[in-house]
């Protein structure tokens, strides 16, 4: 189920010009549908033609039309258009689907353009790094539904990324995997980049709370429970020194068994101060502000990986005798989220597709909060909006969140005029109109909303007069 991309109805006075016969409105932004004001206000315009436009790889027009329930000669129906979008998405072959009505207001007709962006075909897999940590020849083992010759599913790609990382962490606990794609002959290459962590080694081990038995007794006693080949129970400490969570669990179990063999039936062994950072501002004066900044940086790091609800708990343990404070950061990751749908609100004149071009995230990708901030900055830099805010919205699907874009439109046009006197022109005057969010195909919206740049200047003089105009389309063919 996909949430619709919303677009408020514009309420400006309508202006019609006979020389502009058609006004184009984007109907859909993946994974939903958007209806322009003119389509809704026209009294059931009749569909004149239906055609297919592919953005990206070529696609069979007959294949796409097979999922389109709208036909020439029928009245336009927004529910049928929405069903078309959903049906094409359900094939799993497209990243973007939209139905664009090109209106002939004079004749009360509409030409429908079904715009699709086919998913790229997987041409090959590659694995970079992680030598010896997993079997690079077993593509199917980590593919999670991805196959050579089939369309690339971004959600499946993220699942495969997690699956491979889980497998590798059995041998190297803190290693990360980043799944990337790039174009090659015949489609795209799925590249898994394995970033191996440095071996984390334990410098020291301390057993506290053992009042009846000494630390040496516990270590030696635990060793008596070990297998013959493991000459020292705490192998992760004294054998290779590598910190391994699984070995740690085994050692805790061995200590408990040793205590029970000595008659202590109710014993509990816990790790002290997980994620302790004993070198934070070591030797420097303690600062609450610096501590808060560090905690926020940790939370931002997890936010970049899609952990929207990650929590960082800061624990302070001051020693009044020595004047030293120990600081611990306890991180609760929570669930990792991907973007399910994008909901754009508040754009009373700017088209949703113009806004979507500035977003650094799309449905199916990891909900990266760093890229959310990039998206906000891009939207502000357009100078179309007074306020920009992007937030995650919970959904009923575990691990998926909608991305809501909240906007407040600002002024984008200006009119200036003036007069003067020169020895050549005598009396001169000028008037100039400029619009930074122009739309030549939208008379109903006062020719605003497509992000185009337009300038018109008229200069009048006693000797000569001039007309200057300029037009800029920053995204030709919606690219």
Tab-separated table of N, CA and C in Angstrom, residues 26-124:
chain	number	residue	atom	x	y	z
A	26	UNK	N	1.835	17.346	-13.335
A	26	UNK	CA	2.301	16.022	-12.963
A	26	UNK	C	1.251	15.354	-12.097
A	27	UNK	N	0.909	14.133	-12.466
A	27	UNK	CA	-0.117	13.412	-11.733
A	27	UNK	C	0.446	12.533	-10.641
A	28	UNK	N	1.692	12.139	-10.742
A	28	UNK	CA	2.153	11.195	-9.748
A	28	UNK	C	3.605	11.366	-9.430
A	29	UNK	N	3.906	11.143	-8.177
A	29	UNK	CA	5.282	11.094	-7.695
A	29	UNK	C	5.381	9.837	-6.858
A	30	UNK	N	6.292	8.924	-7.238
A	30	UNK	CA	6.335	7.615	-6.599
A	30	UNK	C	6.391	7.769	-5.096
A	31	UNK	N	5.608	6.918	-4.386
A	31	UNK	CA	4.807	5.873	-4.970
A	31	UNK	C	3.326	6.208	-4.980
A	32	UNK	N	2.901	7.443	-5.261
A	32	UNK	CA	1.494	7.801	-5.214
A	32	UNK	C	1.051	8.566	-6.422
A	33	UNK	N	-0.054	9.284	-6.302
A	33	UNK	CA	-0.619	10.004	-7.439
A	33	UNK	C	-0.995	11.404	-7.028
A	34	UNK	N	-0.855	12.347	-7.947
A	34	UNK	CA	-1.116	13.757	-7.674
A	34	UNK	C	-2.002	14.314	-8.769
A	35	UNK	N	-3.131	14.885	-8.409
A	35	UNK	CA	-4.047	15.433	-9.398
A	35	UNK	C	-3.972	16.941	-9.384
A	36	UNK	N	-3.775	17.545	-10.545
A	36	UNK	CA	-3.731	18.993	-10.647
A	36	UNK	C	-5.113	19.585	-10.541
A	37	UNK	N	-5.172	20.879	-10.229
A	37	UNK	CA	-6.442	21.550	-10.019
A	37	UNK	C	-7.302	21.528	-11.273
A	38	UNK	N	-6.691	21.761	-12.444
A	38	UNK	CA	-7.475	21.902	-13.660
A	38	UNK	C	-8.201	20.617	-14.009
A	39	UNK	N	-7.579	19.463	-13.782
A	39	UNK	CA	-8.223	18.189	-14.088
A	39	UNK	C	-9.450	17.998	-13.223
A	40	UNK	N	-9.361	18.399	-11.962
A	40	UNK	CA	-10.464	18.197	-11.042
A	40	UNK	C	-11.604	19.178	-11.295
A	41	UNK	N	-11.267	20.410	-11.691
A	41	UNK	CA	-12.298	21.428	-11.869
A	41	UNK	C	-12.987	21.323	-13.222
A	42	UNK	N	-12.309	20.751	-14.237
A	42	UNK	CA	-12.973	20.527	-15.523
A	42	UNK	C	-14.046	19.455	-15.363
A	43	UNK	N	-15.131	19.609	-16.086
A	43	UNK	CA	-16.260	18.694	-15.958
A	43	UNK	C	-16.019	17.435	-16.786
A	44	UNK	N	-15.334	16.449	-16.172
A	44	UNK	CA	-15.078	15.160	-16.815
A	44	UNK	C	-14.550	15.307	-18.241
A	45	UNK	N	-13.336	15.822	-18.418
A	45	UNK	CA	-12.791	15.947	-19.774
A	45	UNK	C	-12.650	14.577	-20.429
A	46	UNK	N	-12.868	14.531	-21.722
A	46	UNK	CA	-12.788	13.271	-22.461
A	46	UNK	C	-11.331	12.996	-22.837
A	47	UNK	N	-10.916	11.753	-22.667
A	47	UNK	CA	-9.554	11.360	-23.012
A	47	UNK	C	-9.434	11.289	-24.534
A	48	UNK	N	-8.492	12.043	-25.082
A	48	UNK	CA	-8.294	12.057	-26.525
A	48	UNK	C	-7.280	10.994	-26.951
A	49	UNK	N	-6.141	10.938	-26.252
A	49	UNK	CA	-5.112	9.950	-26.570
A	49	UNK	C	-4.470	9.449	-25.286
A	50	UNK	N	-3.879	8.266	-25.367
A	50	UNK	CA	-3.093	7.697	-24.264
A	50	UNK	C	-1.774	7.211	-24.853
A	51	UNK	N	-0.661	7.706	-24.323
A	51	UNK	CA	0.635	7.266	-24.833
A	51	UNK	C	1.589	7.030	-23.665
A	52	UNK	N	2.706	6.379	-23.959
A	52	UNK	CA	3.686	5.993	-22.940
A	52	UNK	C	4.986	6.738	-23.183
A	53	UNK	N	5.586	7.228	-22.096
A	53	UNK	CA	6.888	7.888	-22.160
A	53	UNK	C	7.806	7.235	-21.134
A	54	UNK	N	8.969	6.787	-21.578
A	54	UNK	CA	9.924	6.130	-20.687
A	54	UNK	C	11.067	7.073	-20.363
A	55	UNK	N	11.365	7.202	-19.079
A	55	UNK	CA	12.508	7.989	-18.620
A	55	UNK	C	13.592	7.014	-18.182
A	56	UNK	N	14.580	6.825	-19.043
A	56	UNK	CA	15.625	5.852	-18.746
A	56	UNK	C	15.658	4.778	-19.808
A	57	UNK	N	15.742	3.521	-19.377
A	57	UNK	CA	15.814	2.414	-20.324
A	57	UNK	C	14.517	2.300	-21.119
A	58	UNK	N	14.625	1.747	-22.324
A	58	UNK	CA	13.443	1.567	-23.163
A	58	UNK	C	12.526	0.515	-22.553
A	59	UNK	N	11.227	0.650	-22.840
A	59	UNK	CA	10.240	-0.268	-22.303
A	59	UNK	C	9.168	-0.489	-23.367
A	60	UNK	N	8.580	-1.669	-23.384
A	60	UNK	CA	7.530	-1.982	-24.348
A	60	UNK	C	6.283	-1.160	-24.052
A	61	UNK	N	5.853	-0.372	-25.048
A	61	UNK	CA	4.652	0.444	-24.865
A	61	UNK	C	3.426	-0.433	-24.650
A	62	UNK	N	3.345	-1.545	-25.375
A	62	UNK	CA	2.202	-2.441	-25.231
A	62	UNK	C	2.157	-3.054	-23.830
A	63	UNK	N	3.341	-3.339	-23.270
A	63	UNK	CA	3.386	-3.898	-21.914
A	63	UNK	C	2.792	-2.914	-20.913
A	64	UNK	N	3.198	-1.644	-21.014
A	64	UNK	CA	2.695	-0.628	-20.083
A	64	UNK	C	1.203	-0.407	-20.280
A	65	UNK	N	0.763	-0.274	-21.531
A	65	UNK	CA	-0.653	-0.014	-21.803
A	65	UNK	C	-1.539	-1.161	-21.338
A	66	UNK	N	-0.963	-2.337	-21.205
A	66	UNK	CA	-1.740	-3.469	-20.712
A	66	UNK	C	-2.210	-3.288	-19.281
A	67	UNK	N	-1.549	-2.396	-18.524
A	67	UNK	CA	-1.931	-2.125	-17.137
A	67	UNK	C	-2.725	-0.823	-17.001
A	68	UNK	N	-2.981	-0.140	-18.117
A	68	UNK	CA	-3.701	1.135	-18.087
A	68	UNK	C	-5.180	0.871	-18.319
A	69	UNK	N	-6.016	1.261	-17.358
A	69	UNK	CA	-7.458	1.029	-17.477
A	69	UNK	C	-8.175	2.168	-18.179
A	70	UNK	N	-7.487	3.283	-18.460
A	70	UNK	CA	-8.079	4.428	-19.142
A	70	UNK	C	-7.893	4.269	-20.647
A	71	UNK	N	-8.921	4.614	-21.413
A	71	UNK	CA	-8.882	4.475	-22.856
A	71	UNK	C	-9.370	5.751	-23.530
A	72	UNK	N	-8.916	5.970	-24.767
A	72	UNK	CA	-9.370	7.117	-25.542
A	72	UNK	C	-10.878	7.045	-25.736
A	73	UNK	N	-11.534	8.208	-25.602
A	73	UNK	CA	-12.981	8.280	-25.736
A	73	UNK	C	-13.718	8.188	-24.422
A	74	UNK	N	-13.034	7.730	-23.361
A	74	UNK	CA	-13.652	7.652	-22.042
A	74	UNK	C	-13.461	8.966	-21.291
A	75	UNK	N	-14.347	9.283	-20.333
A	75	UNK	CA	-14.118	10.455	-19.477
A	75	UNK	C	-12.966	10.180	-18.520
A	76	UNK	N	-12.195	11.212	-18.238
A	76	UNK	CA	-11.072	11.050	-17.315
A	76	UNK	C	-11.586	10.749	-15.915
A	77	UNK	N	-10.930	9.804	-15.238
A	77	UNK	CA	-11.318	9.398	-13.892
A	77	UNK	C	-10.063	9.278	-13.039
A	78	UNK	N	-10.000	10.079	-11.972
A	78	UNK	CA	-8.773	10.103	-11.166
A	78	UNK	C	-8.550	8.782	-10.435
A	79	UNK	N	-9.645	8.086	-10.064
A	79	UNK	CA	-9.479	6.797	-9.388
A	79	UNK	C	-8.862	5.769	-10.334
A	80	UNK	N	-9.294	5.805	-11.594
A	80	UNK	CA	-8.709	4.891	-12.577
A	80	UNK	C	-7.242	5.215	-12.815
A	81	UNK	N	-6.899	6.516	-12.787
A	81	UNK	CA	-5.497	6.905	-12.933
A	81	UNK	C	-4.671	6.385	-11.765
A	82	UNK	N	-5.238	6.487	-10.550
A	82	UNK	CA	-4.537	5.980	-9.366
A	82	UNK	C	-4.365	4.470	-9.445
A	83	UNK	N	-5.383	3.766	-9.938
A	83	UNK	CA	-5.288	2.310	-10.090
A	83	UNK	C	-4.207	1.935	-11.098
A	84	UNK	N	-4.066	2.745	-12.143
A	84	UNK	CA	-3.021	2.498	-13.135
A	84	UNK	C	-1.639	2.593	-12.506
A	85	UNK	N	-1.437	3.636	-11.691
A	85	UNK	CA	-0.151	3.813	-11.015
A	85	UNK	C	0.144	2.624	-10.110
A	86	UNK	N	-0.855	2.214	-9.323
A	86	UNK	CA	-0.651	1.091	-8.412
A	86	UNK	C	-0.366	-0.203	-9.170
A	87	UNK	N	-1.095	-0.419	-10.269
A	87	UNK	CA	-0.904	-1.653	-11.035
A	87	UNK	C	0.497	-1.737	-11.621
A	88	UNK	N	1.008	-0.627	-12.142
A	88	UNK	CA	2.350	-0.633	-12.725
A	88	UNK	C	3.415	-0.802	-11.651
A	89	UNK	N	3.212	-0.195	-10.474
A	89	UNK	CA	4.162	-0.396	-9.382
A	89	UNK	C	4.189	-1.859	-8.947
A	90	UNK	N	3.019	-2.502	-8.965
A	90	UNK	CA	2.938	-3.881	-8.479
A	90	UNK	C	3.716	-4.860	-9.350
A	91	UNK	N	4.063	-4.469	-10.571
A	91	UNK	CA	4.850	-5.358	-11.437
A	91	UNK	C	6.279	-5.512	-10.951
A	92	UNK	N	6.746	-4.548	-10.139
A	92	UNK	CA	8.122	-4.589	-9.659
A	92	UNK	C	9.155	-4.184	-10.680
A	93	UNK	N	8.713	-3.628	-11.813
A	93	UNK	CA	9.640	-3.279	-12.888
A	93	UNK	C	9.935	-1.785	-12.979
A	94	UNK	N	9.298	-0.971	-12.121
A	94	UNK	CA	9.448	0.475	-12.265
A	94	UNK	C	9.768	1.127	-10.922
A	95	UNK	N	10.681	2.120	-10.958
A	95	UNK	CA	10.990	2.921	-9.781
A	95	UNK	C	10.052	4.113	-9.659
A	96	UNK	N	9.644	4.676	-10.780
A	96	UNK	CA	8.745	5.826	-10.789
A	96	UNK	C	7.633	5.577	-11.802
A	97	UNK	N	6.418	5.943	-11.437
A	97	UNK	CA	5.273	5.852	-12.342
A	97	UNK	C	4.419	7.093	-12.153
A	98	UNK	N	4.007	7.711	-13.256
A	98	UNK	CA	3.125	8.863	-13.162
A	98	UNK	C	2.184	8.894	-14.352
A	99	UNK	N	1.034	9.521	-14.152
A	99	UNK	CA	0.072	9.737	-15.229
A	99	UNK	C	-0.093	11.239	-15.382
A	100	UNK	N	0.314	11.772	-16.512
A	100	UNK	CA	0.338	13.218	-16.738
A	100	UNK	C	-0.761	13.598	-17.725
A	101	UNK	N	-1.760	14.397	-17.316
A	101	UNK	CA	-2.785	14.852	-18.249
A	101	UNK	C	-2.373	16.159	-18.922
A	102	UNK	N	-2.351	16.171	-20.233
A	102	UNK	CA	-2.095	17.396	-20.976
A	102	UNK	C	-3.450	17.934	-21.434
A	103	UNK	N	-3.861	19.039	-20.840
A	103	UNK	CA	-5.226	19.530	-20.995
A	103	UNK	C	-5.385	20.432	-22.213
A	104	UNK	N	-6.453	20.219	-22.931
A	104	UNK	CA	-6.915	21.148	-23.957
A	104	UNK	C	-8.180	21.780	-23.391
A	105	UNK	N	-7.993	22.887	-22.664
A	105	UNK	CA	-9.105	23.499	-21.937
A	105	UNK	C	-10.189	23.985	-22.892
A	106	UNK	N	-9.780	24.491	-24.038
A	106	UNK	CA	-10.740	25.047	-24.995
A	106	UNK	C	-11.711	23.978	-25.477
A	107	UNK	N	-11.201	22.781	-25.774
A	107	UNK	CA	-12.040	21.710	-26.320
A	107	UNK	C	-12.530	20.730	-25.257
A	108	UNK	N	-12.103	20.943	-23.999
A	108	UNK	CA	-12.556	20.057	-22.930
A	108	UNK	C	-12.047	18.643	-23.063
A	109	UNK	N	-10.819	18.488	-23.585
A	109	UNK	CA	-10.238	17.168	-23.768
A	109	UNK	C	-8.896	17.077	-23.053
A	110	UNK	N	-8.429	15.856	-22.910
A	110	UNK	CA	-7.170	15.634	-22.214
A	110	UNK	C	-6.403	14.509	-22.902
A	111	UNK	N	-5.113	14.725	-23.104
A	111	UNK	CA	-4.199	13.693	-23.599
A	111	UNK	C	-3.431	13.135	-22.404
A	112	UNK	N	-3.468	11.829	-22.210
A	112	UNK	CA	-2.800	11.205	-21.068
A	112	UNK	C	-1.437	10.667	-21.477
A	113	UNK	N	-0.439	10.990	-20.656
A	113	UNK	CA	0.906	10.468	-20.863
A	113	UNK	C	1.265	9.626	-19.641
A	114	UNK	N	1.484	8.343	-19.844
A	114	UNK	CA	1.913	7.454	-18.765
A	114	UNK	C	3.439	7.463	-18.753
A	115	UNK	N	4.002	8.107	-17.732
A	115	UNK	CA	5.456	8.262	-17.632
A	115	UNK	C	5.993	7.203	-16.669
A	116	UNK	N	6.928	6.406	-17.138
A	116	UNK	CA	7.507	5.356	-16.305
A	116	UNK	C	9.029	5.476	-16.309
A	117	UNK	N	9.604	5.120	-15.190
A	117	UNK	CA	11.065	5.026	-15.072
A	117	UNK	C	11.407	3.577	-14.744
A	118	UNK	N	11.798	2.789	-15.736
A	118	UNK	CA	12.056	1.366	-15.495
A	118	UNK	C	13.206	1.159	-14.509
A	119	UNK	N	13.063	0.120	-13.706
A	119	UNK	CA	14.170	-0.257	-12.842
A	119	UNK	C	15.311	-0.797	-13.704
A	120	UNK	N	16.537	-0.439	-13.386
A	120	UNK	CA	17.660	-0.955	-14.179
A	120	UNK	C	17.809	-2.460	-13.997
A	121	UNK	N	18.330	-3.107	-15.015
A	121	UNK	CA	18.547	-4.556	-14.972
A	121	UNK	C	19.890	-4.863	-14.312
A	122	UNK	N	19.902	-5.854	-13.447
A	122	UNK	CA	21.142	-6.264	-12.783
A	122	UNK	C	22.006	-7.027	-13.783
A	123	UNK	N	23.185	-6.501	-14.067
A	123	UNK	CA	24.098	-7.143	-15.021
A	123	UNK	C	25.112	-8.043	-14.324
A	124	UNK	N	25.535	-7.643	-13.120
A	124	UNK	CA	26.505	-8.469	-12.404
A	124	UNK	C	26.586	-8.023	-10.951
